[in-house]
Amino acid sequence: MIAIVDYDAGNVKSVEKALQYIGENPVVTRDREELLKADKVIVPGVGAFEDAMGKMNHYGLTEVIREIAAKKTPILGICLGLQLFFQRSEESEHPVEGLSLLPGEVVRFPEKEGFKIPHMGWNSIQINPASRLLKGIEEGAYVYFVHSYYLQAENEADVAATTDYVVNIHAAAEHENIFATQFHPEKSGEIGLRILKNFIEL
């Protein structure tokens, strides 16, 4: 069973539809037992980091997701989901702690003439050849981004892909059973569907 975590953070339906398109029958849930018995778990999300962590805590999902990760169930964070997997974000005026599944922090794009924030649109990615999530994806493939903050992973070995927008950013992360993309595979056409299939086939 593939479970999509529902914590009122949006983007759930588009992820669900993309999975259905490739022949899967995901369950959208915040039920602890359903999540813990799932074979694969996806944490989507759009919006603000602090608000999302507040909802995670409100629904009792913070410890559930940490438990899922600890028991080595493959788990995929998408967009805001990627950001939540790391230790902290500077999005709020005061520090907000994330799920801390991997070491790193989320920071705001610096202002630069000619670049709009949020970063919204198609960008090419440079892929770590060891990535399982991005297996078979062509180097320089274009995927779809929408974000104002970006990941700085602490460990270079956890970076599955990078892209350039204002600065070089960590566009995807991967460590053992933990996978995450800043871009939206569910909005990235055939390439995105291939990435979702890769995750399902792990």
PDB file of C-alpha atoms in Angstrom:
ATOM      1  CA  MET A   1       0.000   0.000   0.000  1.00  0.00           C
ATOM      2  CA  ILE A   2       1.155   3.510  -0.826  1.00  0.00           C
ATOM      3  CA  ALA A   3       0.104   6.120   1.725  1.00  0.00           C
ATOM      4  CA  ILE A   4      -0.016   9.859   1.052  1.00  0.00           C
ATOM      5  CA  VAL A   5       0.175  11.850   4.289  1.00  0.00           C
ATOM      6  CA  ASP A   6      -2.735  14.275   4.638  1.00  0.00           C
ATOM      7  CA  TYR A   7      -1.862  17.134   6.980  1.00  0.00           C
ATOM      8  CA  ASP A   8      -3.892  19.866   5.242  1.00  0.00           C
ATOM      9  CA  ALA A   9      -0.844  21.173   3.374  1.00  0.00           C
ATOM     10  CA  GLY A  10      -2.221  21.014  -0.153  1.00  0.00           C
ATOM     11  CA  ASN A  11      -0.972  19.250  -3.279  1.00  0.00           C
ATOM     12  CA  VAL A  12      -2.379  15.917  -2.105  1.00  0.00           C
ATOM     13  CA  LYS A  13      -4.829  15.512  -4.986  1.00  0.00           C
ATOM     14  CA  SER A  14      -2.285  16.103  -7.748  1.00  0.00           C
ATOM     15  CA  VAL A  15       0.073  13.525  -6.201  1.00  0.00           C
ATOM     16  CA  GLU A  16      -2.805  11.073  -5.819  1.00  0.00           C
ATOM     17  CA  LYS A  17      -3.864  11.550  -9.461  1.00  0.00           C
ATOM     18  CA  ALA A  18      -0.305  11.095 -10.743  1.00  0.00           C
ATOM     19  CA  LEU A  19       0.002   7.808  -8.850  1.00  0.00           C
ATOM     20  CA  GLN A  20      -3.364   6.647 -10.161  1.00  0.00           C
ATOM     21  CA  TYR A  21      -2.217   7.535 -13.693  1.00  0.00           C
ATOM     22  CA  ILE A  22       0.703   5.111 -13.383  1.00  0.00           C
ATOM     23  CA  GLY A  23      -1.584   2.346 -12.111  1.00  0.00           C
ATOM     24  CA  GLU A  24      -1.315   2.702  -8.344  1.00  0.00           C
ATOM     25  CA  ASN A  25      -4.132   2.964  -5.807  1.00  0.00           C
ATOM     26  CA  PRO A  26      -2.791   5.208  -3.033  1.00  0.00           C
ATOM     27  CA  VAL A  27      -4.509   5.882   0.269  1.00  0.00           C
ATOM     28  CA  VAL A  28      -4.695   9.476   1.508  1.00  0.00           C
ATOM     29  CA  THR A  29      -4.584   9.324   5.289  1.00  0.00           C
ATOM     30  CA  ARG A  30      -3.349  10.716   8.562  1.00  0.00           C
ATOM     31  CA  ASP A  31      -4.232   7.546  10.467  1.00  0.00           C
ATOM     32  CA  ARG A  32      -1.248   6.269  12.442  1.00  0.00           C
ATOM     33  CA  GLU A  33      -1.898   2.579  11.864  1.00  0.00           C
ATOM     34  CA  GLU A  34      -2.463   2.986   8.127  1.00  0.00           C
ATOM     35  CA  LEU A  35       0.729   4.973   7.786  1.00  0.00           C
ATOM     36  CA  LEU A  36       2.791   2.503   9.784  1.00  0.00           C
ATOM     37  CA  LYS A  37       1.630  -0.492   7.754  1.00  0.00           C
ATOM     38  CA  ALA A  38       2.179   1.212   4.363  1.00  0.00           C
ATOM     39  CA  ASP A  39       4.871  -0.162   2.040  1.00  0.00           C
ATOM     40  CA  LYS A  40       5.724   3.349   0.798  1.00  0.00           C
ATOM     41  CA  VAL A  41       4.851   6.775   2.231  1.00  0.00           C
ATOM     42  CA  ILE A  42       4.718  10.144   0.445  1.00  0.00           C
ATOM     43  CA  VAL A  43       4.726  13.520   2.213  1.00  0.00           C
ATOM     44  CA  PRO A  44       3.612  16.218  -0.259  1.00  0.00           C
ATOM     45  CA  GLY A  45       3.084  19.852   0.641  1.00  0.00           C
ATOM     46  CA  VAL A  46       2.958  23.468  -0.435  1.00  0.00           C
ATOM     47  CA  GLY A  47       2.954  26.513   1.820  1.00  0.00           C
ATOM     48  CA  ALA A  48       4.815  27.724   4.885  1.00  0.00           C
ATOM     49  CA  PHE A  49       7.237  25.584   6.877  1.00  0.00           C
ATOM     50  CA  GLU A  50       6.078  26.736  10.325  1.00  0.00           C
ATOM     51  CA  ASP A  51       2.393  26.246   9.514  1.00  0.00           C
ATOM     52  CA  ALA A  52       3.110  22.761   8.137  1.00  0.00           C
ATOM     53  CA  MET A  53       5.068  21.699  11.230  1.00  0.00           C
ATOM     54  CA  GLY A  54       2.214  23.030  13.370  1.00  0.00           C
ATOM     55  CA  LYS A  55      -0.236  20.836  11.477  1.00  0.00           C
ATOM     56  CA  MET A  56       2.115  17.856  11.706  1.00  0.00           C
ATOM     57  CA  ASN A  57       2.222  18.288  15.466  1.00  0.00           C
ATOM     58  CA  HIS A  58      -1.531  18.937  15.724  1.00  0.00           C
ATOM     59  CA  TYR A  59      -2.365  15.681  13.966  1.00  0.00           C
ATOM     60  CA  GLY A  60       0.278  13.696  15.848  1.00  0.00           C
ATOM     61  CA  LEU A  61       2.182  13.004  12.636  1.00  0.00           C
ATOM     62  CA  THR A  62       5.654  14.219  13.627  1.00  0.00           C
ATOM     63  CA  GLU A  63       6.568  11.128  15.614  1.00  0.00           C
ATOM     64  CA  VAL A  64       4.712   8.825  13.196  1.00  0.00           C
ATOM     65  CA  ILE A  65       6.824  10.021  10.272  1.00  0.00           C
ATOM     66  CA  ARG A  66      10.010   9.691  12.319  1.00  0.00           C
ATOM     67  CA  GLU A  67       8.948   6.157  13.217  1.00  0.00           C
ATOM     68  CA  ILE A  68       8.250   5.326   9.558  1.00  0.00           C
ATOM     69  CA  ALA A  69      11.704   6.567   8.600  1.00  0.00           C
ATOM     70  CA  ALA A  70      13.358   4.687  11.459  1.00  0.00           C
ATOM     71  CA  LYS A  71      11.757   1.387  10.459  1.00  0.00           C
ATOM     72  CA  LYS A  72      13.269   1.810   6.984  1.00  0.00           C
ATOM     73  CA  THR A  73      10.003   2.183   5.066  1.00  0.00           C
ATOM     74  CA  PRO A  74      10.746   4.143   1.871  1.00  0.00           C
ATOM     75  CA  ILE A  75       9.445   7.685   2.348  1.00  0.00           C
ATOM     76  CA  LEU A  76       9.342  10.503  -0.226  1.00  0.00           C
ATOM     77  CA  GLY A  77       9.024  14.216   0.546  1.00  0.00           C
ATOM     78  CA  ILE A  78       7.854  16.541  -2.237  1.00  0.00           C
ATOM     79  CA  CYS A  79       8.486  20.319  -2.264  1.00  0.00           C
ATOM     80  CA  LEU A  80       7.575  21.478   1.260  1.00  0.00           C
ATOM     81  CA  GLY A  81       7.794  17.797   2.203  1.00  0.00           C
ATOM     82  CA  LEU A  82      11.507  17.842   1.320  1.00  0.00           C
ATOM     83  CA  GLN A  83      12.039  20.901   3.494  1.00  0.00           C
ATOM     84  CA  LEU A  84      10.238  19.352   6.469  1.00  0.00           C
ATOM     85  CA  PHE A  85      12.570  16.341   6.367  1.00  0.00           C
ATOM     86  CA  PHE A  86      15.500  18.530   7.425  1.00  0.00           C
ATOM     87  CA  GLN A  87      16.433  20.119  10.728  1.00  0.00           C
ATOM     88  CA  ARG A  88      15.274  23.709  10.457  1.00  0.00           C
ATOM     89  CA  SER A  89      14.066  26.540   8.246  1.00  0.00           C
ATOM     90  CA  GLU A  90      14.783  30.256   8.357  1.00  0.00           C
ATOM     91  CA  GLU A  91      11.384  31.026   6.814  1.00  0.00           C
ATOM     92  CA  SER A  92       9.950  32.372  10.094  1.00  0.00           C
ATOM     93  CA  GLU A  93      11.272  35.207  12.247  1.00  0.00           C
ATOM     94  CA  HIS A  94      12.132  32.697  14.956  1.00  0.00           C
ATOM     95  CA  PRO A  95      13.762  29.265  14.425  1.00  0.00           C
ATOM     96  CA  VAL A  96      11.384  26.447  13.520  1.00  0.00           C
ATOM     97  CA  GLU A  97      12.545  22.853  13.876  1.00  0.00           C
ATOM     98  CA  GLY A  98      11.734  20.312  11.181  1.00  0.00           C
ATOM     99  CA  LEU A  99      11.404  16.524  11.322  1.00  0.00           C
ATOM    100  CA  SER A 100      15.209  16.132  11.372  1.00  0.00           C
ATOM    101  CA  LEU A 101      15.228  12.972   9.265  1.00  0.00           C
ATOM    102  CA  LEU A 102      18.390  14.311   7.600  1.00  0.00           C
ATOM    103  CA  PRO A 103      20.889  17.031   8.589  1.00  0.00           C
ATOM    104  CA  GLY A 104      20.592  20.372   6.842  1.00  0.00           C
ATOM    105  CA  GLU A 105      18.613  23.589   6.750  1.00  0.00           C
ATOM    106  CA  VAL A 106      16.253  25.507   4.490  1.00  0.00           C
ATOM    107  CA  VAL A 107      17.231  29.065   3.573  1.00  0.00           C
ATOM    108  CA  ARG A 108      15.763  31.896   1.493  1.00  0.00           C
ATOM    109  CA  PHE A 109      17.001  32.673  -1.989  1.00  0.00           C
ATOM    110  CA  PRO A 110      19.204  35.769  -2.012  1.00  0.00           C
ATOM    111  CA  GLU A 111      17.893  38.703  -4.028  1.00  0.00           C
ATOM    112  CA  LYS A 112      19.529  39.047  -7.432  1.00  0.00           C
ATOM    113  CA  GLU A 113      18.619  41.250 -10.366  1.00  0.00           C
ATOM    114  CA  GLY A 114      16.893  39.299 -13.107  1.00  0.00           C
ATOM    115  CA  PHE A 115      15.662  36.512 -10.835  1.00  0.00           C
ATOM    116  CA  LYS A 116      12.124  36.357  -9.476  1.00  0.00           C
ATOM    117  CA  ILE A 117      11.315  34.924  -6.080  1.00  0.00           C
ATOM    118  CA  PRO A 118       9.533  32.540  -5.746  1.00  0.00           C
ATOM    119  CA  HIS A 119      11.432  30.392  -8.193  1.00  0.00           C
ATOM    120  CA  MET A 120       8.597  29.132 -10.373  1.00  0.00           C
ATOM    121  CA  GLY A 121       9.007  27.101 -13.544  1.00  0.00           C
ATOM    122  CA  TRP A 122      11.084  24.476 -15.308  1.00  0.00           C
ATOM    123  CA  ASN A 123      14.753  23.976 -14.493  1.00  0.00           C
ATOM    124  CA  SER A 124      17.258  21.354 -15.553  1.00  0.00           C
ATOM    125  CA  ILE A 125      18.792  19.137 -12.885  1.00  0.00           C
ATOM    126  CA  GLN A 126      22.259  17.688 -12.517  1.00  0.00           C
ATOM    127  CA  ILE A 127      21.939  14.157 -11.188  1.00  0.00           C
ATOM    128  CA  ASN A 128      24.097  12.152  -8.805  1.00  0.00           C
ATOM    129  CA  PRO A 129      24.728   8.919 -10.785  1.00  0.00           C
ATOM    130  CA  ALA A 130      24.284   6.879  -7.597  1.00  0.00           C
ATOM    131  CA  SER A 131      20.697   8.073  -7.117  1.00  0.00           C
ATOM    132  CA  ARG A 132      18.086   5.320  -7.060  1.00  0.00           C
ATOM    133  CA  LEU A 133      15.171   7.739  -7.178  1.00  0.00           C
ATOM    134  CA  LEU A 134      16.492   9.357 -10.365  1.00  0.00           C
ATOM    135  CA  LYS A 135      17.652   6.159 -12.042  1.00  0.00           C
ATOM    136  CA  GLY A 136      17.177   6.335 -15.816  1.00  0.00           C
ATOM    137  CA  ILE A 137      16.504  10.088 -15.785  1.00  0.00           C
ATOM    138  CA  GLU A 138      18.617  11.893 -18.356  1.00  0.00           C
ATOM    139  CA  GLU A 139      21.229  14.344 -17.110  1.00  0.00           C
ATOM    140  CA  GLY A 140      19.907  17.878 -17.589  1.00  0.00           C
ATOM    141  CA  ALA A 141      16.259  16.775 -17.565  1.00  0.00           C
ATOM    142  CA  TYR A 142      13.758  19.559 -16.873  1.00  0.00           C
ATOM    143  CA  VAL A 143      11.440  19.399 -13.864  1.00  0.00           C
ATOM    144  CA  TYR A 144       8.956  21.845 -12.344  1.00  0.00           C
ATOM    145  CA  PHE A 145       9.731  23.999  -9.279  1.00  0.00           C
ATOM    146  CA  VAL A 146       7.714  26.400  -7.108  1.00  0.00           C
ATOM    147  CA  HIS A 147       9.555  27.661  -3.993  1.00  0.00           C
ATOM    148  CA  SER A 148      11.050  30.678  -2.237  1.00  0.00           C
ATOM    149  CA  TYR A 149      13.355  28.717   0.080  1.00  0.00           C
ATOM    150  CA  TYR A 150      15.851  26.029  -0.790  1.00  0.00           C
ATOM    151  CA  LEU A 151      17.713  23.185   0.849  1.00  0.00           C
ATOM    152  CA  GLN A 152      21.305  23.276   2.009  1.00  0.00           C
ATOM    153  CA  ALA A 153      21.973  19.655   2.945  1.00  0.00           C
ATOM    154  CA  GLU A 154      24.743  19.184   5.474  1.00  0.00           C
ATOM    155  CA  ASN A 155      26.080  16.016   3.869  1.00  0.00           C
ATOM    156  CA  GLU A 156      27.069  16.187   0.212  1.00  0.00           C
ATOM    157  CA  ALA A 157      26.478  12.434  -0.057  1.00  0.00           C
ATOM    158  CA  ASP A 158      22.760  13.028   0.632  1.00  0.00           C
ATOM    159  CA  VAL A 159      22.362  15.262  -2.447  1.00  0.00           C
ATOM    160  CA  ALA A 160      20.704  13.355  -5.307  1.00  0.00           C
ATOM    161  CA  ALA A 161      20.395  16.317  -7.687  1.00  0.00           C
ATOM    162  CA  THR A 162      21.191  20.010  -7.966  1.00  0.00           C
ATOM    163  CA  THR A 163      19.952  22.893 -10.077  1.00  0.00           C
ATOM    164  CA  ASP A 164      20.990  26.498 -10.599  1.00  0.00           C
ATOM    165  CA  TYR A 165      18.706  29.410  -9.760  1.00  0.00           C
ATOM    166  CA  VAL A 166      20.400  32.476  -8.255  1.00  0.00           C
ATOM    167  CA  VAL A 167      22.716  29.956  -6.557  1.00  0.00           C
ATOM    168  CA  ASN A 168      23.412  26.246  -6.890  1.00  0.00           C
ATOM    169  CA  ILE A 169      20.702  24.511  -4.872  1.00  0.00           C
ATOM    170  CA  HIS A 170      20.113  20.998  -3.635  1.00  0.00           C
ATOM    171  CA  ALA A 171      17.095  19.939  -5.680  1.00  0.00           C
ATOM    172  CA  ALA A 172      16.757  16.358  -4.427  1.00  0.00           C
ATOM    173  CA  ALA A 173      18.021  14.344  -1.479  1.00  0.00           C
ATOM    174  CA  GLU A 174      18.444  10.646  -0.821  1.00  0.00           C
ATOM    175  CA  HIS A 175      19.750   8.639   2.117  1.00  0.00           C
ATOM    176  CA  GLU A 176      18.964   4.951   2.614  1.00  0.00           C
ATOM    177  CA  ASN A 177      15.124   4.837   2.699  1.00  0.00           C
ATOM    178  CA  ILE A 178      14.627   8.623   2.764  1.00  0.00           C
ATOM    179  CA  PHE A 179      13.995  10.406  -0.554  1.00  0.00           C
ATOM    180  CA  ALA A 180      12.960  13.978  -1.291  1.00  0.00           C
ATOM    181  CA  THR A 181      12.548  16.397  -4.196  1.00  0.00           C
ATOM    182  CA  GLN A 182      12.220  20.167  -4.069  1.00  0.00           C
ATOM    183  CA  PHE A 183      10.610  19.985  -7.509  1.00  0.00           C
ATOM    184  CA  HIS A 184       7.173  18.497  -8.169  1.00  0.00           C
ATOM    185  CA  PRO A 185       7.400  15.134  -9.956  1.00  0.00           C
ATOM    186  CA  GLU A 186       3.604  15.049 -10.208  1.00  0.00           C
ATOM    187  CA  LYS A 187       3.776  18.251 -12.309  1.00  0.00           C
ATOM    188  CA  SER A 188       6.883  17.322 -14.314  1.00  0.00           C
ATOM    189  CA  GLY A 189       5.342  15.324 -17.170  1.00  0.00           C
ATOM    190  CA  GLU A 190       6.755  11.959 -18.225  1.00  0.00           C
ATOM    191  CA  ILE A 191      10.014  12.550 -16.360  1.00  0.00           C
ATOM    192  CA  GLY A 192       8.131  13.140 -13.118  1.00  0.00           C
ATOM    193  CA  LEU A 193       6.029  10.028 -13.622  1.00  0.00           C
ATOM    194  CA  ARG A 194       9.226   8.022 -14.156  1.00  0.00           C
ATOM    195  CA  ILE A 195      10.588   9.353 -10.868  1.00  0.00           C
ATOM    196  CA  LEU A 196       7.393   8.335  -9.057  1.00  0.00           C
ATOM    197  CA  LYS A 197       7.636   4.872 -10.664  1.00  0.00           C
ATOM    198  CA  ASN A 198      11.232   4.606  -9.471  1.00  0.00           C
ATOM    199  CA  PHE A 199      10.057   5.316  -5.934  1.00  0.00           C
ATOM    200  CA  ILE A 200       7.251   2.762  -6.157  1.00  0.00           C
ATOM    201  CA  GLU A 201       9.664   0.123  -7.493  1.00  0.00           C
ATOM    202  CA  LEU A 202      12.252   0.547  -4.733  1.00  0.00           C
TER     203      LEU A 202
END
